[in-house]
Amino acid sequence: MSAEVAAPGGGRGHVLLAPDKFKGSLTAVEVVRHLAAGLRRACPPVEVRAFPVADGGEGTLDAALSAGFTRVPVRATGPTGAPVQTAFAYSSGVAVVELADACGQRRLPGGVADPLGASSYGAGEVIRAALGYGCREIVLGLGGSASTDGGTGLLRALGVRLLDDRGAELPPGGAALCRLDRIDVSGLHPAVRRTRFVLAGDVDNPLLGPAGAAAVYGPQKGATEADVVVLEAGLTRWAEVVAAACGTGAVAPAPAGSDDRQAAAGGLGLAGAPGAGAAGGVGFAALAFLGAVFRPGIALLLDLLGFPALLAGAGLVITGEGSLDAQSLRGKAPVGVASAAAAHGVPTVAVAGQVAVGPDDLRTVGIHRAYPLTDLEPDPAVCVAQAPRLLERLAGVVARDWLEPSGRPHRSPAR
């Protein structure tokens, strides 16, 4: 029979496991499972509660389902046209859609990239299914995209037509946008206007330029230098045509009650909005056509999925991700978890495959101490291959440092 662990201030509570995935090795759900096994082996009285997290990328759907949302299956189109089985997560009128699960890089057949032709159409199909389900709010996780199509595929799935100068519809992908002449929004799904759209992401890149979707993320999706030039030209043309459409009232207005100023902006100005370059430009399309609001993914999802309620009475939070580095400090999942925990007076430690930032930097973002797998096994390749076993051992080290035999946490780590 498990006992509770002590919370700060002398109360009793639990250890809350809130890690992100170890990319290329373990999902967040798997990280939780192995952490829990290691903690219970080292300190059987401990009470462990699970809250796998995500910041809008891969794992967002699983995080919502783990928090009690219902899975609603959807058959959608993968990034290069092959059908995939995906879903959205539903609760009380809110749908959580993970773009990566519908048309992200992990959905590329054989892992073969198509930087010029890949499309976000599948994400639009999942949104369309959620609209048909009667959802009044849709949260779209933007990470893990395989395309740089400016979000045009997503819009096509919702009824928007992209036409060349002869009135023919363009083929999928970002390269074709160079031939865009005009947009027809007359077929846009009518439920868009009465639905609130919230974008969850961890990047603030604009659509265009050296910090934009093509230049920064295109190479990660298989784009060569020449491909990046083509994609940048296509996205620039896309932004120009949207600017003209906004000026003539052709783009759908923001839903009633929207308080987001970005949604009222148009065209090239909107292309520079933070997050417009997210998911290969899906951020731009959603801001311009869906009246979406953009929020930091981890903070949004923690609140939406009920993380603050689980912090009540917790004695320790364990978060983590595959690589804890300078990018992590810019608001990725572990930092969001630590910030939320600190607001409730709960200490946070992190586990990771490797740690590339110093303890002082970690303390500034609320992480009291970090535990890398490389402390147990210096070869990163072995860490990836044997992550489950090593993570359970690492959990034992955390238990030794932070938990008494009774399961009560130390107010500060044992030395």
mmCIF file of C-alpha atoms in Angstrom:
data_model
loop_
_atom_site.group_PDB
_atom_site.id
_atom_site.type_symbol
_atom_site.label_atom_id
_atom_site.label_comp_id
_atom_site.label_asym_id
_atom_site.label_seq_id
_atom_site.Cartn_x
_atom_site.Cartn_y
_atom_site.Cartn_z
ATOM 1 C CA MET A 1 0.000 0.000 0.000
ATOM 2 C CA SER A 2 1.598 3.281 -1.070
ATOM 3 C CA ALA A 3 2.096 6.175 1.259
ATOM 4 C CA GLU A 4 2.103 9.819 0.291
ATOM 5 C CA VAL A 5 5.293 11.830 0.099
ATOM 6 C CA ALA A 6 5.670 14.996 2.091
ATOM 7 C CA ALA A 7 4.917 18.286 0.466
ATOM 8 C CA PRO A 8 6.915 21.475 1.150
ATOM 9 C CA GLY A 9 5.958 23.110 4.394
ATOM 10 C CA GLY A 10 5.455 19.853 6.257
ATOM 11 C CA GLY A 11 2.293 18.666 4.498
ATOM 12 C CA ARG A 12 1.788 15.360 2.791
ATOM 13 C CA GLY A 13 1.595 14.926 -0.969
ATOM 14 C CA HIS A 14 2.850 13.049 -3.976
ATOM 15 C CA VAL A 15 5.615 13.026 -6.556
ATOM 16 C CA LEU A 16 4.284 14.411 -9.821
ATOM 17 C CA LEU A 17 5.927 13.114 -13.000
ATOM 18 C CA ALA A 18 5.596 15.640 -15.817
ATOM 19 C CA PRO A 19 8.216 14.943 -18.502
ATOM 20 C CA ASP A 20 8.164 15.579 -22.227
ATOM 21 C CA LYS A 21 9.332 12.901 -24.684
ATOM 22 C CA PHE A 22 12.946 11.833 -25.135
ATOM 23 C CA LYS A 23 12.926 12.429 -28.876
ATOM 24 C CA GLY A 24 14.043 9.410 -30.877
ATOM 25 C CA SER A 25 13.946 7.196 -27.827
ATOM 26 C CA LEU A 26 10.877 7.353 -25.566
ATOM 27 C CA THR A 27 7.467 8.986 -25.651
ATOM 28 C CA ALA A 28 6.463 11.082 -22.657
ATOM 29 C CA VAL A 29 4.117 8.296 -21.548
ATOM 30 C CA GLU A 30 7.027 5.830 -21.647
ATOM 31 C CA VAL A 31 9.275 8.230 -19.731
ATOM 32 C CA VAL A 32 6.623 8.419 -17.004
ATOM 33 C CA ARG A 33 6.327 4.636 -16.872
ATOM 34 C CA HIS A 34 10.062 4.071 -16.389
ATOM 35 C CA LEU A 35 10.475 6.924 -13.917
ATOM 36 C CA ALA A 36 7.633 5.539 -11.836
ATOM 37 C CA ALA A 37 9.115 2.038 -11.893
ATOM 38 C CA GLY A 38 12.507 3.311 -10.780
ATOM 39 C CA LEU A 39 11.086 5.465 -7.995
ATOM 40 C CA ARG A 40 8.909 2.684 -6.624
ATOM 41 C CA ARG A 41 11.780 0.224 -6.703
ATOM 42 C CA ALA A 42 13.998 2.632 -4.777
ATOM 43 C CA CYS A 43 11.320 3.918 -2.387
ATOM 44 C CA PRO A 44 8.222 1.680 -2.295
ATOM 45 C CA PRO A 45 6.139 3.998 -0.047
ATOM 46 C CA VAL A 46 6.186 6.850 -2.562
ATOM 47 C CA GLU A 47 2.924 7.949 -4.184
ATOM 48 C CA VAL A 48 3.471 8.776 -7.829
ATOM 49 C CA ARG A 49 1.102 10.643 -10.112
ATOM 50 C CA ALA A 50 1.575 10.873 -13.872
ATOM 51 C CA PHE A 51 1.152 13.878 -16.127
ATOM 52 C CA PRO A 52 3.066 13.403 -19.414
ATOM 53 C CA VAL A 53 3.413 16.761 -21.142
ATOM 54 C CA ALA A 54 4.021 18.242 -24.590
ATOM 55 C CA ASP A 55 4.515 21.738 -25.941
ATOM 56 C CA GLY A 56 2.430 21.427 -29.109
ATOM 57 C CA GLY A 57 4.578 18.959 -31.026
ATOM 58 C CA GLU A 58 4.702 15.189 -30.968
ATOM 59 C CA GLY A 59 3.010 13.822 -27.878
ATOM 60 C CA THR A 60 0.381 16.557 -27.603
ATOM 61 C CA LEU A 61 -2.439 14.156 -28.427
ATOM 62 C CA ASP A 62 -1.156 11.575 -25.940
ATOM 63 C CA ALA A 63 -0.834 14.229 -23.241
ATOM 64 C CA ALA A 64 -4.463 15.248 -23.704
ATOM 65 C CA LEU A 65 -5.650 11.635 -23.641
ATOM 66 C CA SER A 66 -3.619 10.940 -20.491
ATOM 67 C CA ALA A 67 -5.315 13.927 -18.860
ATOM 68 C CA GLY A 68 -8.755 12.403 -19.456
ATOM 69 C CA PHE A 69 -9.756 13.689 -22.896
ATOM 70 C CA THR A 70 -11.594 11.262 -25.191
ATOM 71 C CA ARG A 71 -9.983 9.986 -28.385
ATOM 72 C CA VAL A 72 -12.042 10.625 -31.535
ATOM 73 C CA PRO A 73 -10.552 8.685 -34.491
ATOM 74 C CA VAL A 74 -10.071 10.405 -37.864
ATOM 75 C CA ARG A 75 -8.786 9.099 -41.192
ATOM 76 C CA ALA A 76 -6.625 11.810 -42.731
ATOM 77 C CA THR A 77 -4.097 12.466 -45.475
ATOM 78 C CA GLY A 78 -0.425 12.211 -44.577
ATOM 79 C CA PRO A 79 2.111 14.836 -45.671
ATOM 80 C CA THR A 80 2.778 13.197 -49.039
ATOM 81 C CA GLY A 81 -0.719 11.884 -49.719
ATOM 82 C CA ALA A 82 -0.775 8.444 -48.085
ATOM 83 C CA PRO A 83 -3.762 7.928 -45.766
ATOM 84 C CA VAL A 84 -3.117 7.787 -42.006
ATOM 85 C CA GLN A 85 -5.173 6.942 -38.951
ATOM 86 C CA THR A 86 -5.080 9.787 -36.456
ATOM 87 C CA ALA A 87 -7.479 11.414 -33.977
ATOM 88 C CA PHE A 88 -8.315 14.502 -32.007
ATOM 89 C CA ALA A 89 -8.786 14.604 -28.243
ATOM 90 C CA TYR A 90 -12.137 15.904 -26.994
ATOM 91 C CA SER A 91 -13.496 17.222 -23.709
ATOM 92 C CA SER A 92 -16.380 19.599 -22.945
ATOM 93 C CA GLY A 93 -16.533 21.228 -26.359
ATOM 94 C CA VAL A 94 -12.731 21.536 -26.745
ATOM 95 C CA ALA A 95 -10.700 19.574 -29.290
ATOM 96 C CA VAL A 96 -6.928 19.126 -29.171
ATOM 97 C CA VAL A 97 -5.420 18.493 -32.610
ATOM 98 C CA GLU A 98 -1.798 17.426 -33.051
ATOM 99 C CA LEU A 99 -0.552 18.421 -36.491
ATOM 100 C CA ALA A 100 2.425 16.063 -36.185
ATOM 101 C CA ASP A 101 0.178 13.039 -35.756
ATOM 102 C CA ALA A 102 -1.740 13.808 -38.932
ATOM 103 C CA CYS A 103 0.884 15.134 -41.321
ATOM 104 C CA GLY A 104 4.138 15.541 -39.413
ATOM 105 C CA GLN A 105 7.587 14.207 -40.193
ATOM 106 C CA ARG A 106 6.938 10.922 -38.452
ATOM 107 C CA ARG A 107 4.152 10.321 -41.018
ATOM 108 C CA LEU A 108 6.526 10.442 -44.004
ATOM 109 C CA PRO A 109 6.428 7.002 -45.688
ATOM 110 C CA GLY A 110 9.819 5.416 -45.143
ATOM 111 C CA GLY A 111 11.003 8.672 -43.616
ATOM 112 C CA VAL A 112 11.522 10.117 -47.113
ATOM 113 C CA ALA A 113 11.096 13.894 -47.069
ATOM 114 C CA ASP A 114 9.342 15.927 -49.764
ATOM 115 C CA PRO A 115 10.301 19.514 -48.897
ATOM 116 C CA LEU A 116 8.718 21.101 -51.970
ATOM 117 C CA GLY A 117 5.530 19.047 -52.205
ATOM 118 C CA ALA A 118 4.620 18.035 -48.641
ATOM 119 C CA SER A 119 1.299 19.395 -47.408
ATOM 120 C CA SER A 120 -0.515 20.270 -44.183
ATOM 121 C CA TYR A 121 -3.824 19.025 -45.659
ATOM 122 C CA GLY A 122 -4.227 16.248 -43.084
ATOM 123 C CA ALA A 123 -4.272 18.685 -40.185
ATOM 124 C CA GLY A 124 -7.098 20.535 -41.902
ATOM 125 C CA GLU A 125 -9.028 17.288 -42.251
ATOM 126 C CA VAL A 126 -8.759 16.661 -38.516
ATOM 127 C CA ILE A 127 -9.934 20.219 -37.830
ATOM 128 C CA ARG A 128 -12.832 19.676 -40.233
ATOM 129 C CA ALA A 129 -13.784 16.531 -38.315
ATOM 130 C CA ALA A 130 -13.650 18.451 -35.028
ATOM 131 C CA LEU A 131 -15.876 21.179 -36.476
ATOM 132 C CA GLY A 132 -18.355 18.520 -37.557
ATOM 133 C CA TYR A 133 -18.246 17.109 -34.035
ATOM 134 C CA GLY A 134 -19.537 20.436 -32.750
ATOM 135 C CA CYS A 135 -16.386 21.640 -31.005
ATOM 136 C CA ARG A 136 -16.526 25.298 -30.020
ATOM 137 C CA GLU A 137 -12.766 25.604 -29.392
ATOM 138 C CA ILE A 138 -9.925 23.896 -31.233
ATOM 139 C CA VAL A 139 -6.379 23.831 -29.896
ATOM 140 C CA LEU A 140 -3.889 23.085 -32.671
ATOM 141 C CA GLY A 141 -0.428 21.832 -31.688
ATOM 142 C CA LEU A 142 2.002 23.082 -34.310
ATOM 143 C CA GLY A 143 5.272 21.186 -33.779
ATOM 144 C CA GLY A 144 6.725 18.428 -35.929
ATOM 145 C CA SER A 145 5.512 19.591 -39.344
ATOM 146 C CA ALA A 146 6.825 17.893 -42.495
ATOM 147 C CA SER A 147 5.779 20.691 -44.871
ATOM 148 C CA THR A 148 6.570 24.304 -45.715
ATOM 149 C CA ASP A 149 3.339 25.095 -47.528
ATOM 150 C CA GLY A 150 2.316 28.185 -45.568
ATOM 151 C CA GLY A 151 -0.652 26.286 -44.135
ATOM 152 C CA THR A 152 -2.318 26.216 -47.541
ATOM 153 C CA GLY A 153 -2.981 22.491 -47.322
ATOM 154 C CA LEU A 154 -4.803 22.943 -44.034
ATOM 155 C CA LEU A 155 -6.936 25.689 -45.589
ATOM 156 C CA ARG A 156 -7.752 23.598 -48.664
ATOM 157 C CA ALA A 157 -9.166 20.903 -46.380
ATOM 158 C CA LEU A 158 -11.439 23.581 -44.920
ATOM 159 C CA GLY A 159 -12.746 24.671 -48.322
ATOM 160 C CA VAL A 160 -10.326 27.402 -49.459
ATOM 161 C CA ARG A 161 -9.198 27.288 -53.107
ATOM 162 C CA LEU A 162 -5.809 28.519 -54.341
ATOM 163 C CA LEU A 163 -5.841 29.411 -58.044
ATOM 164 C CA ASP A 164 -3.266 30.284 -60.677
ATOM 165 C CA ASP A 165 -3.745 32.962 -63.344
ATOM 166 C CA ARG A 166 -5.807 30.572 -65.495
ATOM 167 C CA GLY A 167 -8.184 29.703 -62.663
ATOM 168 C CA ALA A 168 -6.723 26.229 -62.129
ATOM 169 C CA GLU A 169 -6.105 24.965 -58.611
ATOM 170 C CA LEU A 170 -2.500 24.696 -57.523
ATOM 171 C CA PRO A 171 -1.000 21.326 -56.605
ATOM 172 C CA PRO A 172 0.016 20.703 -52.971
ATOM 173 C CA GLY A 173 3.204 21.984 -51.406
ATOM 174 C CA GLY A 174 5.162 25.173 -50.937
ATOM 175 C CA ALA A 175 6.884 25.252 -54.317
ATOM 176 C CA ALA A 176 3.597 25.656 -56.198
ATOM 177 C CA LEU A 177 2.810 28.878 -54.320
ATOM 178 C CA CYS A 178 5.108 30.772 -56.670
ATOM 179 C CA ARG A 179 2.278 30.467 -59.243
ATOM 180 C CA LEU A 180 -0.495 31.654 -56.924
ATOM 181 C CA ASP A 181 -2.730 34.327 -58.431
ATOM 182 C CA ARG A 182 -5.782 34.527 -56.151
ATOM 183 C CA ILE A 183 -7.642 32.908 -53.267
ATOM 184 C CA ASP A 184 -11.262 31.789 -53.224
ATOM 185 C CA VAL A 185 -12.633 31.580 -49.671
ATOM 186 C CA SER A 186 -16.294 31.221 -50.637
ATOM 187 C CA GLY A 187 -16.224 27.558 -49.656
ATOM 188 C CA LEU A 188 -14.588 28.046 -46.257
ATOM 189 C CA HIS A 189 -16.265 25.788 -43.678
ATOM 190 C CA PRO A 190 -19.076 27.860 -42.119
ATOM 191 C CA ALA A 191 -18.289 26.681 -38.585
ATOM 192 C CA VAL A 192 -14.909 28.450 -38.711
ATOM 193 C CA ARG A 193 -16.551 31.787 -37.956
ATOM 194 C CA ARG A 194 -18.132 30.558 -34.728
ATOM 195 C CA THR A 195 -15.170 28.533 -33.457
ATOM 196 C CA ARG A 196 -12.251 29.740 -31.354
ATOM 197 C CA PHE A 197 -8.855 28.556 -32.600
ATOM 198 C CA VAL A 198 -5.809 28.532 -30.348
ATOM 199 C CA LEU A 199 -2.328 27.718 -31.656
ATOM 200 C CA ALA A 200 0.027 25.910 -29.286
ATOM 201 C CA GLY A 201 3.682 26.155 -30.261
ATOM 202 C CA ASP A 202 7.154 26.720 -28.906
ATOM 203 C CA VAL A 203 8.607 28.878 -31.699
ATOM 204 C CA ASP A 204 8.113 32.559 -32.444
ATOM 205 C CA ASN A 205 9.585 32.705 -35.945
ATOM 206 C CA PRO A 206 7.996 34.957 -38.574
ATOM 207 C CA LEU A 207 6.870 33.556 -41.904
ATOM 208 C CA LEU A 208 9.592 35.113 -44.083
ATOM 209 C CA GLY A 209 13.244 36.078 -44.034
ATOM 210 C CA PRO A 210 16.391 34.632 -42.454
ATOM 211 C CA ALA A 211 14.471 33.671 -39.296
ATOM 212 C CA GLY A 212 11.444 32.438 -41.258
ATOM 213 C CA ALA A 213 9.840 29.092 -41.941
ATOM 214 C CA ALA A 214 11.841 28.189 -45.055
ATOM 215 C CA ALA A 215 15.276 29.414 -43.973
ATOM 216 C CA VAL A 216 15.265 27.994 -40.448
ATOM 217 C CA TYR A 217 13.142 24.868 -40.662
ATOM 218 C CA GLY A 218 13.230 23.964 -44.363
ATOM 219 C CA PRO A 219 16.625 22.208 -44.083
ATOM 220 C CA GLN A 220 15.293 20.136 -41.165
ATOM 221 C CA LYS A 221 12.602 18.896 -43.561
ATOM 222 C CA GLY A 222 15.029 17.914 -46.314
ATOM 223 C CA ALA A 223 15.259 21.201 -48.219
ATOM 224 C CA THR A 224 18.484 21.980 -50.066
ATOM 225 C CA GLU A 225 19.773 25.553 -50.396
ATOM 226 C CA ALA A 226 18.053 25.774 -53.786
ATOM 227 C CA ASP A 227 14.841 24.387 -52.289
ATOM 228 C CA VAL A 228 14.895 27.031 -49.562
ATOM 229 C CA VAL A 229 15.065 29.755 -52.228
ATOM 230 C CA VAL A 230 12.016 28.258 -53.990
ATOM 231 C CA LEU A 231 10.068 27.880 -50.736
ATOM 232 C CA GLU A 232 10.880 31.425 -49.636
ATOM 233 C CA ALA A 233 9.636 32.748 -52.986
ATOM 234 C CA GLY A 234 6.439 30.728 -52.649
ATOM 235 C CA LEU A 235 5.762 31.908 -49.105
ATOM 236 C CA THR A 236 6.452 35.508 -50.139
ATOM 237 C CA ARG A 237 3.927 35.229 -52.962
ATOM 238 C CA TRP A 238 1.448 33.630 -50.540
ATOM 239 C CA ALA A 239 1.822 36.538 -48.115
ATOM 240 C CA GLU A 240 1.380 39.064 -50.935
ATOM 241 C CA VAL A 241 -1.838 37.473 -52.170
ATOM 242 C CA VAL A 242 -3.181 37.230 -48.627
ATOM 243 C CA ALA A 243 -2.376 40.921 -48.147
ATOM 244 C CA ALA A 244 -4.444 41.755 -51.198
ATOM 245 C CA ALA A 245 -7.275 39.505 -50.042
ATOM 246 C CA CYS A 246 -7.292 41.118 -46.596
ATOM 247 C CA GLY A 247 -7.479 44.507 -48.216
ATOM 248 C CA THR A 248 -10.570 43.541 -50.194
ATOM 249 C CA GLY A 249 -12.260 41.733 -47.317
ATOM 250 C CA ALA A 250 -11.803 38.378 -49.015
ATOM 251 C CA VAL A 251 -10.240 36.693 -45.994
ATOM 252 C CA ALA A 252 -12.614 35.415 -43.354
ATOM 253 C CA PRO A 253 -12.805 37.718 -40.320
ATOM 254 C CA ALA A 254 -11.908 36.611 -36.819
ATOM 255 C CA PRO A 255 -14.670 34.774 -34.932
ATOM 256 C CA ALA A 256 -17.039 36.886 -32.861
ATOM 257 C CA GLY A 257 -15.515 37.779 -29.520
ATOM 258 C CA SER A 258 -11.900 37.276 -30.615
ATOM 259 C CA ASP A 259 -9.616 39.566 -28.625
ATOM 260 C CA ASP A 260 -6.467 38.833 -30.570
ATOM 261 C CA ARG A 261 -5.105 41.900 -32.364
ATOM 262 C CA GLN A 262 -3.012 39.783 -34.692
ATOM 263 C CA ALA A 263 -6.160 38.278 -36.156
ATOM 264 C CA ALA A 264 -7.200 41.712 -37.401
ATOM 265 C CA ALA A 265 -3.861 42.364 -39.100
ATOM 266 C CA GLY A 266 -3.363 41.363 -42.690
ATOM 267 C CA GLY A 267 -0.924 40.147 -45.293
ATOM 268 C CA LEU A 268 2.709 41.063 -45.106
ATOM 269 C CA GLY A 269 2.321 42.646 -41.666
ATOM 270 C CA LEU A 270 0.840 39.431 -40.346
ATOM 271 C CA ALA A 271 3.705 37.472 -41.920
ATOM 272 C CA GLY A 272 5.976 39.096 -39.348
ATOM 273 C CA ALA A 273 3.816 38.135 -36.377
ATOM 274 C CA PRO A 274 5.464 35.880 -33.762
ATOM 275 C CA GLY A 275 4.609 32.286 -34.600
ATOM 276 C CA ALA A 276 3.573 32.983 -38.215
ATOM 277 C CA GLY A 277 6.411 30.724 -39.347
ATOM 278 C CA ALA A 278 5.459 27.865 -37.058
ATOM 279 C CA ALA A 279 4.824 24.483 -38.716
ATOM 280 C CA GLY A 280 6.035 25.666 -42.113
ATOM 281 C CA GLY A 281 3.698 28.658 -42.110
ATOM 282 C CA VAL A 282 0.578 26.991 -40.688
ATOM 283 C CA GLY A 283 0.724 29.670 -37.998
ATOM 284 C CA PHE A 284 0.346 32.376 -40.649
ATOM 285 C CA ALA A 285 -2.607 30.669 -42.328
ATOM 286 C CA ALA A 286 -4.417 30.120 -39.027
ATOM 287 C CA LEU A 287 -3.889 33.695 -37.893
ATOM 288 C CA ALA A 288 -5.069 35.118 -41.206
ATOM 289 C CA PHE A 289 -7.995 32.824 -42.055
ATOM 290 C CA LEU A 290 -9.149 31.252 -38.795
ATOM 291 C CA GLY A 291 -8.820 34.280 -36.506
ATOM 292 C CA ALA A 292 -6.544 32.162 -34.312
ATOM 293 C CA VAL A 293 -4.671 33.284 -31.220
ATOM 294 C CA PHE A 294 -1.125 32.101 -30.577
ATOM 295 C CA ARG A 295 -0.021 30.913 -27.132
ATOM 296 C CA PRO A 296 3.181 29.304 -25.804
ATOM 297 C CA GLY A 297 2.415 25.616 -26.116
ATOM 298 C CA ILE A 298 3.502 24.289 -22.755
ATOM 299 C CA ALA A 299 1.763 26.983 -20.677
ATOM 300 C CA LEU A 300 -1.439 26.595 -22.671
ATOM 301 C CA LEU A 301 -1.501 22.817 -22.414
ATOM 302 C CA LEU A 302 -0.634 22.725 -18.714
ATOM 303 C CA ASP A 303 -3.611 24.947 -17.947
ATOM 304 C CA LEU A 304 -5.957 23.216 -20.386
ATOM 305 C CA LEU A 305 -5.140 19.722 -19.136
ATOM 306 C CA GLY A 306 -5.393 20.495 -15.416
ATOM 307 C CA PHE A 307 -1.767 20.544 -14.253
ATOM 308 C CA PRO A 308 -2.323 23.153 -11.487
ATOM 309 C CA ALA A 309 -4.851 20.886 -9.762
ATOM 310 C CA LEU A 310 -2.292 18.076 -9.529
ATOM 311 C CA LEU A 311 0.279 20.441 -8.014
ATOM 312 C CA ALA A 312 -1.933 20.918 -4.978
ATOM 313 C CA GLY A 313 -0.302 18.838 -2.255
ATOM 314 C CA ALA A 314 2.635 17.684 -4.403
ATOM 315 C CA GLY A 315 6.017 17.352 -2.716
ATOM 316 C CA LEU A 316 8.241 17.109 -5.779
ATOM 317 C CA VAL A 317 7.889 17.480 -9.556
ATOM 318 C CA ILE A 318 10.094 15.526 -11.944
ATOM 319 C CA THR A 319 10.170 16.851 -15.509
ATOM 320 C CA GLY A 320 12.558 16.325 -18.400
ATOM 321 C CA GLU A 321 13.254 15.837 -22.088
ATOM 322 C CA GLY A 322 15.825 14.212 -24.312
ATOM 323 C CA SER A 323 18.263 17.121 -24.392
ATOM 324 C CA LEU A 324 18.198 19.852 -21.778
ATOM 325 C CA ASP A 325 20.003 22.695 -23.530
ATOM 326 C CA ALA A 326 19.883 26.389 -24.356
ATOM 327 C CA GLN A 327 16.748 25.875 -26.460
ATOM 328 C CA SER A 328 15.043 24.386 -23.402
ATOM 329 C CA LEU A 329 15.602 27.609 -21.494
ATOM 330 C CA ARG A 330 13.553 29.526 -24.076
ATOM 331 C CA GLY A 331 10.295 28.147 -22.736
ATOM 332 C CA LYS A 332 10.185 24.509 -23.747
ATOM 333 C CA ALA A 333 8.255 21.946 -21.733
ATOM 334 C CA PRO A 334 10.575 21.417 -18.720
ATOM 335 C CA VAL A 335 10.833 25.147 -18.089
ATOM 336 C CA GLY A 336 7.079 25.585 -18.340
ATOM 337 C CA VAL A 337 6.566 22.756 -15.860
ATOM 338 C CA ALA A 338 9.150 24.177 -13.455
ATOM 339 C CA SER A 339 7.615 27.653 -13.654
ATOM 340 C CA ALA A 340 4.133 26.333 -12.880
ATOM 341 C CA ALA A 341 5.472 24.223 -10.003
ATOM 342 C CA ALA A 342 7.418 27.136 -8.527
ATOM 343 C CA ALA A 343 4.241 29.217 -8.465
ATOM 344 C CA HIS A 344 2.809 26.565 -6.134
ATOM 345 C CA GLY A 345 5.966 26.292 -4.015
ATOM 346 C CA VAL A 346 6.856 22.817 -5.291
ATOM 347 C CA PRO A 347 10.505 22.024 -6.169
ATOM 348 C CA THR A 348 11.288 20.640 -9.623
ATOM 349 C CA VAL A 349 14.119 18.416 -10.804
ATOM 350 C CA ALA A 350 14.733 17.304 -14.373
ATOM 351 C CA VAL A 351 15.914 14.114 -16.034
ATOM 352 C CA ALA A 352 17.366 14.169 -19.536
ATOM 353 C CA GLY A 353 19.388 12.174 -22.001
ATOM 354 C CA GLN A 354 22.026 14.853 -21.799
ATOM 355 C CA VAL A 355 22.360 18.259 -20.145
ATOM 356 C CA ALA A 356 24.171 21.079 -21.957
ATOM 357 C CA VAL A 357 23.459 24.002 -19.599
ATOM 358 C CA GLY A 358 24.897 24.776 -16.200
ATOM 359 C CA PRO A 359 23.205 24.490 -12.807
ATOM 360 C CA ASP A 360 23.003 28.269 -12.380
ATOM 361 C CA ASP A 361 21.071 28.626 -15.657
ATOM 362 C CA LEU A 362 18.740 25.831 -14.626
ATOM 363 C CA ARG A 363 18.058 27.396 -11.239
ATOM 364 C CA THR A 364 17.097 30.670 -12.897
ATOM 365 C CA VAL A 365 14.207 28.859 -14.637
ATOM 366 C CA GLY A 366 13.139 26.953 -11.528
ATOM 367 C CA ILE A 367 14.910 23.611 -12.048
ATOM 368 C CA HIS A 368 16.688 22.757 -8.818
ATOM 369 C CA ARG A 369 18.850 19.998 -10.244
ATOM 370 C CA ALA A 370 19.254 18.036 -13.479
ATOM 371 C CA TYR A 371 20.048 14.344 -13.855
ATOM 372 C CA PRO A 372 21.372 13.233 -17.283
ATOM 373 C CA LEU A 373 21.558 9.652 -18.481
ATOM 374 C CA THR A 374 25.137 10.447 -19.482
ATOM 375 C CA ASP A 375 26.052 10.444 -15.785
ATOM 376 C CA LEU A 376 25.407 6.702 -15.904
ATOM 377 C CA GLU A 377 26.520 5.976 -19.474
ATOM 378 C CA PRO A 378 28.854 8.422 -21.285
ATOM 379 C CA ASP A 379 28.061 7.117 -24.787
ATOM 380 C CA PRO A 380 24.989 9.012 -26.108
ATOM 381 C CA ALA A 381 24.185 6.204 -28.563
ATOM 382 C CA VAL A 382 23.987 3.714 -25.711
ATOM 383 C CA CYS A 383 21.800 6.171 -23.772
ATOM 384 C CA VAL A 384 19.329 6.189 -26.657
ATOM 385 C CA ALA A 385 19.387 2.431 -27.128
ATOM 386 C CA GLN A 386 19.102 1.623 -23.432
ATOM 387 C CA ALA A 387 17.043 4.592 -22.268
ATOM 388 C CA PRO A 388 14.395 2.549 -20.392
ATOM 389 C CA ARG A 389 16.921 0.734 -18.195
ATOM 390 C CA LEU A 390 19.056 3.819 -17.607
ATOM 391 C CA LEU A 391 16.053 5.995 -16.826
ATOM 392 C CA GLU A 392 14.891 3.585 -14.133
ATOM 393 C CA ARG A 393 18.371 3.652 -12.602
ATOM 394 C CA LEU A 394 18.387 7.446 -12.762
ATOM 395 C CA ALA A 395 15.042 7.564 -10.974
ATOM 396 C CA GLY A 396 16.707 5.647 -8.160
ATOM 397 C CA VAL A 397 19.352 8.369 -7.916
ATOM 398 C CA VAL A 398 16.619 11.024 -7.720
ATOM 399 C CA ALA A 399 14.892 9.036 -4.990
ATOM 400 C CA ARG A 400 18.132 8.773 -3.035
ATOM 401 C CA ASP A 401 18.691 12.530 -3.256
ATOM 402 C CA TRP A 402 15.159 13.786 -2.681
ATOM 403 C CA LEU A 403 13.132 11.162 -0.785
ATOM 404 C CA GLU A 404 13.443 9.803 2.704
ATOM 405 C CA PRO A 405 12.800 6.066 3.288
ATOM 406 C CA SER A 406 9.301 6.959 4.452
ATOM 407 C CA GLY A 407 8.610 8.586 1.109
ATOM 408 C CA ARG A 408 8.812 12.119 2.473
ATOM 409 C CA PRO A 409 10.894 14.461 0.308
ATOM 410 C CA HIS A 410 13.832 16.399 1.660
ATOM 411 C CA ARG A 411 13.344 20.143 1.712
ATOM 412 C CA SER A 412 16.639 20.243 -0.199
ATOM 413 C CA PRO A 413 18.523 17.418 -1.914
ATOM 414 C CA ALA A 414 20.554 15.078 0.220
ATOM 415 C CA ARG A 415 24.320 15.411 -0.074
#
